[in-house]
PDB file of C-alpha atoms in Angstrom:
ATOM      1  CA  MET A   1      -8.015  22.220 -15.544  1.00 70.00           C
ATOM      2  CA  ARG A   2      -5.588  20.309 -13.342  1.00 86.00           C
ATOM      3  CA  ARG A   3      -4.515  16.978 -14.761  1.00 92.00           C
ATOM      4  CA  LYS A   4      -5.322  13.882 -12.693  1.00 97.00           C
ATOM      5  CA  ILE A   5      -2.254  12.185 -11.276  1.00 98.00           C
ATOM      6  CA  TYR A   6      -1.578   8.491 -11.664  1.00 99.00           C
ATOM      7  CA  GLY A   7       1.128   6.555  -9.885  1.00 99.00           C
ATOM      8  CA  ILE A   8       2.526   3.381 -11.483  1.00 99.00           C
ATOM      9  CA  PHE A   9       4.476   1.305  -8.948  1.00 99.00           C
ATOM     10  CA  VAL A  10       6.631  -1.222 -10.719  1.00 99.00           C
ATOM     11  CA  ALA A  11       7.254  -4.349  -8.612  1.00 96.00           C
ATOM     12  CA  GLY A  12       7.130  -7.033 -11.275  1.00 80.00           C
ATOM     13  CA  GLY A  13      10.493  -8.674 -10.557  1.00 69.00           C
ATOM     14  CA  SER A  14      11.323 -11.719  -8.462  1.00 59.00           C
ATOM     15  CA  GLY A  15      13.984 -10.080  -6.282  1.00 57.00           C
ATOM     16  CA  THR A  16      16.376 -12.988  -6.537  1.00 57.00           C
ATOM     17  CA  ARG A  17      19.355 -10.932  -5.389  1.00 59.00           C
ATOM     18  CA  MET A  18      17.771 -10.574  -1.965  1.00 66.00           C
ATOM     19  CA  GLY A  19      17.968 -14.341  -1.336  1.00 62.00           C
ATOM     20  CA  GLY A  20      15.149 -16.186   0.429  1.00 71.00           C
ATOM     21  CA  ASP A  21      11.688 -16.993  -0.877  1.00 82.00           C
ATOM     22  CA  THR A  22       9.874 -13.690  -0.230  1.00 91.00           C
ATOM     23  CA  PRO A  23       9.902 -11.194  -3.128  1.00 94.00           C
ATOM     24  CA  LYS A  24      11.758  -8.067  -2.032  1.00 95.00           C
ATOM     25  CA  GLN A  25       8.700  -5.815  -2.498  1.00 97.00           C
ATOM     26  CA  PHE A  26       6.943  -7.801   0.230  1.00 97.00           C
ATOM     27  CA  LEU A  27       9.773  -7.831   2.751  1.00 96.00           C
ATOM     28  CA  PRO A  28       9.054  -5.860   5.922  1.00 97.00           C
ATOM     29  CA  LEU A  29      10.436  -2.359   6.429  1.00 97.00           C
ATOM     30  CA  ASP A  30       9.440  -0.361   9.481  1.00 95.00           C
ATOM     31  CA  GLY A  31       6.801  -2.960  10.263  1.00 95.00           C
ATOM     32  CA  ARG A  32       5.066  -3.130   6.897  1.00 96.00           C
ATOM     33  CA  PRO A  33       5.821  -4.306   3.333  1.00 98.00           C
ATOM     34  CA  ILE A  34       8.329  -2.282   1.333  1.00 98.00           C
ATOM     35  CA  LEU A  35       5.836  -1.803  -1.484  1.00 99.00           C
ATOM     36  CA  GLN A  36       3.281  -0.371   0.930  1.00 99.00           C
ATOM     37  CA  CYS A  37       5.871   2.086   2.241  1.00 98.00           C
ATOM     38  CA  SER A  38       6.603   3.253  -1.307  1.00 99.00           C
ATOM     39  CA  ILE A  39       2.962   3.864  -2.173  1.00 99.00           C
ATOM     40  CA  GLU A  40       2.296   5.625   1.146  1.00 98.00           C
ATOM     41  CA  ARG A  41       4.965   8.261   0.403  1.00 98.00           C
ATOM     42  CA  PHE A  42       3.043   9.230  -2.754  1.00 99.00           C
ATOM     43  CA  LEU A  43      -0.320   9.284  -1.028  1.00 99.00           C
ATOM     44  CA  GLU A  44       1.135  11.668   1.549  1.00 98.00           C
ATOM     45  CA  ALA A  45       1.985  14.045  -1.290  1.00 98.00           C
ATOM     46  CA  VAL A  46      -1.118  13.384  -3.431  1.00 98.00           C
ATOM     47  CA  PRO A  47      -3.963  11.828  -1.385  1.00 98.00           C
ATOM     48  CA  ASP A  48      -6.208  11.470  -4.452  1.00 97.00           C
ATOM     49  CA  MET A  49      -3.572   9.808  -6.668  1.00 98.00           C
ATOM     50  CA  LYS A  50      -4.803   6.916  -8.781  1.00 99.00           C
ATOM     51  CA  VAL A  51      -2.604   3.931  -7.907  1.00 99.00           C
ATOM     52  CA  ILE A  52      -1.606   1.214 -10.369  1.00 99.00           C
ATOM     53  CA  THR A  53       0.471  -1.595  -8.901  1.00 99.00           C
ATOM     54  CA  VAL A  54       2.460  -3.876 -11.224  1.00 99.00           C
ATOM     55  CA  LEU A  55       3.210  -7.363  -9.868  1.00 98.00           C
ATOM     56  CA  PRO A  56       3.773 -10.848 -11.156  1.00 97.00           C
ATOM     57  CA  ARG A  57       0.294 -12.295 -11.629  1.00 97.00           C
ATOM     58  CA  SER A  58       1.257 -15.109  -9.247  1.00 96.00           C
ATOM     59  CA  ALA A  59       1.765 -12.482  -6.506  1.00 97.00           C
ATOM     60  CA  PHE A  60      -1.634 -10.794  -6.764  1.00 98.00           C
ATOM     61  CA  GLN A  61      -3.247 -12.772  -3.969  1.00 98.00           C
ATOM     62  CA  THR A  62      -0.237 -12.475  -1.702  1.00 98.00           C
ATOM     63  CA  TRP A  63      -0.365  -8.680  -2.117  1.00 98.00           C
ATOM     64  CA  LYS A  64      -4.121  -8.591  -1.436  1.00 98.00           C
ATOM     65  CA  ASP A  65      -3.570 -10.681   1.705  1.00 98.00           C
ATOM     66  CA  LEU A  66      -0.770  -8.331   2.879  1.00 98.00           C
ATOM     67  CA  CYS A  67      -2.890  -5.279   2.254  1.00 98.00           C
ATOM     68  CA  ALA A  68      -5.612  -6.796   4.417  1.00 98.00           C
ATOM     69  CA  ALA A  69      -3.175  -7.892   7.118  1.00 98.00           C
ATOM     70  CA  TYR A  70      -1.643  -4.417   7.377  1.00 98.00           C
ATOM     71  CA  SER A  71      -4.919  -2.527   6.971  1.00 98.00           C
ATOM     72  CA  PHE A  72      -3.635  -0.891   3.805  1.00 98.00           C
ATOM     73  CA  ASN A  73      -6.994   0.115   2.310  1.00 97.00           C
ATOM     74  CA  CYS A  74      -5.639   1.917  -0.736  1.00 96.00           C
ATOM     75  CA  PRO A  75      -7.832   1.616  -3.855  1.00 98.00           C
ATOM     76  CA  GLN A  76      -5.519   0.341  -6.571  1.00 98.00           C
ATOM     77  CA  THR A  77      -5.523  -1.352  -9.940  1.00 99.00           C
ATOM     78  CA  LEU A  78      -3.368  -4.477 -10.193  1.00 99.00           C
ATOM     79  CA  VAL A  79      -1.578  -5.101 -13.442  1.00 98.00           C
ATOM     80  CA  ALA A  80       0.431  -8.149 -14.397  1.00 98.00           C
ATOM     81  CA  GLY A  81       4.124  -7.599 -15.048  1.00 96.00           C
ATOM     82  CA  GLY A  82       5.685  -8.432 -18.392  1.00 95.00           C
ATOM     83  CA  LEU A  83       8.830 -10.064 -19.626  1.00 95.00           C
ATOM     84  CA  THR A  84      10.911  -6.941 -18.811  1.00 96.00           C
ATOM     85  CA  ARG A  85      10.419  -3.703 -16.934  1.00 97.00           C
ATOM     86  CA  PHE A  86       9.590  -2.084 -20.283  1.00 97.00           C
ATOM     87  CA  HIS A  87       6.754  -4.540 -20.867  1.00 97.00           C
ATOM     88  CA  SER A  88       5.490  -4.130 -17.306  1.00 97.00           C
ATOM     89  CA  VAL A  89       5.213  -0.347 -17.674  1.00 98.00           C
ATOM     90  CA  GLN A  90       3.674  -0.803 -21.094  1.00 98.00           C
ATOM     91  CA  ASN A  91       0.972  -2.984 -19.545  1.00 98.00           C
ATOM     92  CA  ALA A  92       0.286  -0.435 -16.792  1.00 99.00           C
ATOM     93  CA  LEU A  93       0.007   2.517 -19.162  1.00 99.00           C
ATOM     94  CA  LYS A  94      -2.975   0.849 -20.783  1.00 98.00           C
ATOM     95  CA  LYS A  95      -4.895   1.764 -17.628  1.00 98.00           C
ATOM     96  CA  VAL A  96      -4.034   5.487 -17.847  1.00 98.00           C
ATOM     97  CA  PRO A  97      -6.081   8.001 -19.868  1.00 97.00           C
ATOM     98  CA  ASP A  98      -4.689  10.817 -21.970  1.00 97.00           C
ATOM     99  CA  GLY A  99      -4.615  14.201 -20.281  1.00 97.00           C
ATOM    100  CA  ALA A 100      -3.142  12.946 -16.996  1.00 98.00           C
ATOM    101  CA  VAL A 101       0.242  13.145 -15.273  1.00 98.00           C
ATOM    102  CA  VAL A 102       2.002   9.802 -14.673  1.00 99.00           C
ATOM    103  CA  CYS A 103       4.550   9.154 -11.960  1.00 99.00           C
ATOM    104  CA  ILE A 104       6.436   5.894 -12.632  1.00 99.00           C
ATOM    105  CA  HIS A 105       8.242   4.660  -9.539  1.00 99.00           C
ATOM    106  CA  ASP A 106      10.260   1.607  -8.531  1.00 98.00           C
ATOM    107  CA  GLY A 107       8.151  -0.221  -5.949  1.00 98.00           C
ATOM    108  CA  VAL A 108      11.282  -0.885  -3.906  1.00 98.00           C
ATOM    109  CA  ARG A 109      12.276   2.757  -3.419  1.00 98.00           C
ATOM    110  CA  PRO A 110      10.392   3.326  -0.156  1.00 98.00           C
ATOM    111  CA  LEU A 111      12.502   6.207   1.182  1.00 98.00           C
ATOM    112  CA  VAL A 112      11.509   8.791  -1.409  1.00 99.00           C
ATOM    113  CA  THR A 113      10.081  11.846   0.370  1.00 98.00           C
ATOM    114  CA  PRO A 114       6.729  13.524  -0.239  1.00 98.00           C
ATOM    115  CA  ALA A 115       8.709  16.783  -0.590  1.00 98.00           C
ATOM    116  CA  LEU A 116      10.534  15.525  -3.659  1.00 99.00           C
ATOM    117  CA  ILE A 117       7.333  14.161  -5.178  1.00 99.00           C
ATOM    118  CA  SER A 118       5.491  17.452  -4.571  1.00 98.00           C
ATOM    119  CA  ARG A 119       8.358  19.517  -5.964  1.00 98.00           C
ATOM    120  CA  MET A 120       8.467  17.497  -9.158  1.00 98.00           C
ATOM    121  CA  LEU A 121       4.725  17.559  -9.644  1.00 98.00           C
ATOM    122  CA  ALA A 122       4.691  21.329  -9.180  1.00 97.00           C
ATOM    123  CA  ARG A 123       7.207  21.683 -12.019  1.00 97.00           C
ATOM    124  CA  MET A 124       5.080  19.510 -14.250  1.00 97.00           C
ATOM    125  CA  GLU A 125       1.948  21.475 -13.396  1.00 95.00           C
ATOM    126  CA  ARG A 126       3.682  24.751 -14.282  1.00 94.00           C
ATOM    127  CA  GLY A 127       4.523  23.284 -17.686  1.00 92.00           C
ATOM    128  CA  ASP A 128       8.235  23.650 -17.196  1.00 85.00           C
ATOM    129  CA  CYS A 129       8.859  20.297 -18.947  1.00 95.00           C
ATOM    130  CA  ARG A 130       7.192  17.277 -20.506  1.00 96.00           C
ATOM    131  CA  ALA A 131       9.392  14.725 -18.728  1.00 98.00           C
ATOM    132  CA  LEU A 132      11.119  15.060 -15.371  1.00 98.00           C
ATOM    133  CA  VAL A 133      13.524  12.750 -13.576  1.00 99.00           C
ATOM    134  CA  PRO A 134      15.412  13.005 -10.271  1.00 99.00           C
ATOM    135  CA  VAL A 135      19.200  12.750 -10.602  1.00 98.00           C
ATOM    136  CA  LEU A 136      22.319  12.915  -8.446  1.00 98.00           C
ATOM    137  CA  PRO A 137      25.897  13.751  -9.379  1.00 95.00           C
ATOM    138  CA  VAL A 138      28.206  10.758  -9.586  1.00 93.00           C
ATOM    139  CA  THR A 139      30.832  10.932  -6.824  1.00 92.00           C
ATOM    140  CA  ASP A 140      32.675   7.623  -7.316  1.00 90.00           C
ATOM    141  CA  THR A 141      35.317   7.159  -9.977  1.00 89.00           C
ATOM    142  CA  LEU A 142      34.001   5.238 -12.978  1.00 88.00           C
ATOM    143  CA  ARG A 143      36.142   2.686 -14.734  1.00 89.00           C
ATOM    144  CA  SER A 144      35.603   0.961 -18.063  1.00 89.00           C
ATOM    145  CA  ARG A 145      35.657  -2.855 -18.009  1.00 92.00           C
ATOM    146  CA  ASP A 146      37.400  -2.697 -21.365  1.00 89.00           C
ATOM    147  CA  PRO A 147      41.041  -1.682 -20.834  1.00 87.00           C
ATOM    148  CA  GLY A 148      41.083  -0.400 -24.407  1.00 87.00           C
ATOM    149  CA  GLN A 149      38.390   2.162 -23.663  1.00 90.00           C
ATOM    150  CA  PRO A 150      38.887   5.441 -21.762  1.00 91.00           C
ATOM    151  CA  ASP A 151      37.275   5.723 -18.353  1.00 88.00           C
ATOM    152  CA  PRO A 152      33.976   7.652 -18.352  1.00 87.00           C
ATOM    153  CA  ASP A 153      34.097  11.262 -17.229  1.00 88.00           C
ATOM    154  CA  ARG A 154      31.929  11.301 -14.091  1.00 89.00           C
ATOM    155  CA  THR A 155      31.244  15.033 -14.503  1.00 89.00           C
ATOM    156  CA  ALA A 156      29.457  14.230 -17.766  1.00 90.00           C
ATOM    157  CA  VAL A 157      26.976  11.719 -16.257  1.00 93.00           C
ATOM    158  CA  VAL A 158      24.411  11.578 -13.517  1.00 96.00           C
ATOM    159  CA  ALA A 159      22.828   8.810 -11.467  1.00 96.00           C
ATOM    160  CA  VAL A 160      19.105   8.519 -12.268  1.00 98.00           C
ATOM    161  CA  GLN A 161      16.373   7.692  -9.759  1.00 99.00           C
ATOM    162  CA  THR A 162      12.587   7.463  -9.740  1.00 99.00           C
ATOM    163  CA  PRO A 163       9.877   8.740  -9.740  1.00 99.00           C
ATOM    164  CA  GLN A 164      10.005   9.681 -13.389  1.00 99.00           C
ATOM    165  CA  ILE A 165       7.107  11.910 -14.353  1.00 99.00           C
ATOM    166  CA  PHE A 166       5.472  12.463 -17.712  1.00 98.00           C
ATOM    167  CA  ARG A 167       2.379  13.728 -19.436  1.00 98.00           C
ATOM    168  CA  SER A 168       0.353  10.591 -19.990  1.00 98.00           C
ATOM    169  CA  GLU A 169      -0.154  11.066 -23.743  1.00 98.00           C
ATOM    170  CA  ASP A 170       3.612  11.484 -24.255  1.00 98.00           C
ATOM    171  CA  ILE A 171       4.734   8.404 -22.347  1.00 99.00           C
ATOM    172  CA  LYS A 172       1.911   6.248 -23.700  1.00 99.00           C
ATOM    173  CA  ALA A 173       2.983   7.158 -27.248  1.00 98.00           C
ATOM    174  CA  ALA A 174       6.615   6.450 -26.397  1.00 98.00           C
ATOM    175  CA  TYR A 175       5.733   2.985 -25.141  1.00 98.00           C
ATOM    176  CA  THR A 176       4.214   1.979 -28.442  1.00 98.00           C
ATOM    177  CA  GLN A 177       7.784   1.553 -29.699  1.00 96.00           C
ATOM    178  CA  ALA A 178       9.310  -1.891 -30.014  1.00 97.00           C
ATOM    179  CA  TYR A 179      11.448  -2.912 -27.062  1.00 97.00           C
ATOM    180  CA  ASP A 180      15.124  -2.113 -27.274  1.00 96.00           C
ATOM    181  CA  LEU A 181      17.923  -3.259 -24.886  1.00 95.00           C
ATOM    182  CA  SER A 182      19.035   0.347 -24.576  1.00 95.00           C
ATOM    183  CA  PHE A 183      15.854   1.256 -22.737  1.00 96.00           C
ATOM    184  CA  THR A 184      17.085   1.214 -19.165  1.00 95.00           C
ATOM    185  CA  ASP A 185      14.384   3.444 -17.730  1.00 97.00           C
ATOM    186  CA  ASP A 186      11.276   5.350 -18.727  1.00 98.00           C
ATOM    187  CA  ALA A 187      13.112   8.522 -19.637  1.00 98.00           C
ATOM    188  CA  SER A 188      15.213   6.644 -22.164  1.00 98.00           C
ATOM    189  CA  VAL A 189      12.040   5.404 -23.801  1.00 98.00           C
ATOM    190  CA  ALA A 190      10.623   8.932 -23.966  1.00 98.00           C
ATOM    191  CA  ALA A 191      13.896  10.392 -25.232  1.00 98.00           C
ATOM    192  CA  ARG A 192      13.837   8.045 -28.234  1.00 97.00           C
ATOM    193  CA  THR A 193      10.655   9.871 -29.369  1.00 97.00           C
ATOM    194  CA  GLY A 194      12.146  13.317 -29.044  1.00 97.00           C
ATOM    195  CA  ILE A 195      11.144  14.102 -25.447  1.00 97.00           C
ATOM    196  CA  PRO A 196      14.394  14.672 -23.521  1.00 93.00           C
ATOM    197  CA  PRO A 197      13.938  14.718 -19.726  1.00 96.00           C
ATOM    198  CA  ALA A 198      14.475  17.710 -17.521  1.00 98.00           C
ATOM    199  CA  PHE A 199      16.418  17.018 -14.336  1.00 98.00           C
ATOM    200  CA  GLU A 200      15.386  17.557 -10.682  1.00 98.00           C
ATOM    201  CA  GLU A 201      17.871  17.162  -7.821  1.00 98.00           C
ATOM    202  CA  GLY A 202      17.281  13.743  -6.355  1.00 98.00           C
ATOM    203  CA  GLU A 203      17.806  12.434  -2.827  1.00 98.00           C
ATOM    204  CA  ARG A 204      20.788  10.432  -1.493  1.00 96.00           C
ATOM    205  CA  PHE A 205      18.518   8.351   0.676  1.00 97.00           C
ATOM    206  CA  ASN A 206      16.130   7.469  -2.182  1.00 98.00           C
ATOM    207  CA  LEU A 207      17.567   3.976  -2.312  1.00 97.00           C
ATOM    208  CA  LYS A 208      16.454   1.147  -4.561  1.00 97.00           C
ATOM    209  CA  ILE A 209      16.403  -1.861  -2.288  1.00 97.00           C
ATOM    210  CA  THR A 210      18.104  -4.615  -4.257  1.00 94.00           C
ATOM    211  CA  THR A 211      20.361  -6.435  -1.791  1.00 94.00           C
ATOM    212  CA  PRO A 212      20.115  -7.448   1.910  1.00 94.00           C
ATOM    213  CA  GLU A 213      22.621  -4.680   2.691  1.00 97.00           C
ATOM    214  CA  ASP A 214      20.245  -2.116   1.138  1.00 97.00           C
ATOM    215  CA  LEU A 215      17.486  -3.247   3.496  1.00 96.00           C
ATOM    216  CA  VAL A 216      19.718  -2.843   6.529  1.00 96.00           C
ATOM    217  CA  LEU A 217      20.703   0.616   5.383  1.00 97.00           C
ATOM    218  CA  ALA A 218      17.032   1.594   4.774  1.00 97.00           C
ATOM    219  CA  GLU A 219      16.130   0.522   8.322  1.00 96.00           C
ATOM    220  CA  ALA A 220      18.973   2.642   9.686  1.00 96.00           C
ATOM    221  CA  ILE A 221      17.885   5.657   7.663  1.00 96.00           C
ATOM    222  CA  LEU A 222      14.302   5.347   8.916  1.00 94.00           C
ATOM    223  CA  ALA A 223      15.558   5.100  12.501  1.00 92.00           C
ATOM    224  CA  ILE A 224      17.503   8.377  11.997  1.00 92.00           C
ATOM    225  CA  ARG A 225      14.480  10.068  10.497  1.00 91.00           C
ATOM    226  CA  LYS A 226      12.384   9.106  13.502  1.00 86.00           C
ATOM    227  CA  GLY A 227      15.013  10.555  15.812  1.00 81.00           C
TER     228      GLY A 227
END
């Protein structure tokens, strides 16, 4: 029997690097909030996906108002973010049953394509892997801040994106661990419990919008996609 698919959209941060008073997940992109754009990409790939949206509790009403204003009638479960991203995802996973597939995605990566999502989910459904993450080769030279340390070999590392996809029982068990500063993403949490991720080729345009420049670039990319 096909596993149900859950999407956890992590948007629990304050977005201070964007400047201004509006959290970055609520800033407009292509005429609607960034977070809405991100969720819509997944619903294009999986129309019956169960959506869990992680936000600061103080932002719940703002998000409800935005959904109403933009006629975004997506059934979703709202979950309060935690002290760190780890704790935010941990909170969200409490809403996910065993026996499902979970896609964990940064709420401010609105340019991910339905094609990538579908390709990754197909691999999970075939049972090729228990954890799957999109990655890109590193093209820039990497330099150590410590002059006494050798520079990292860029051929030995990859740049990691989201969505990161797991069997729900695996990632729920992984998130019962105590928080560790070395947990930089969901795959690192799973790997600590003996579930190394498989890699899928990511997308250059799958940007995480963190700075005002990222937003300008995202608008330009969307304009190109529209022709």
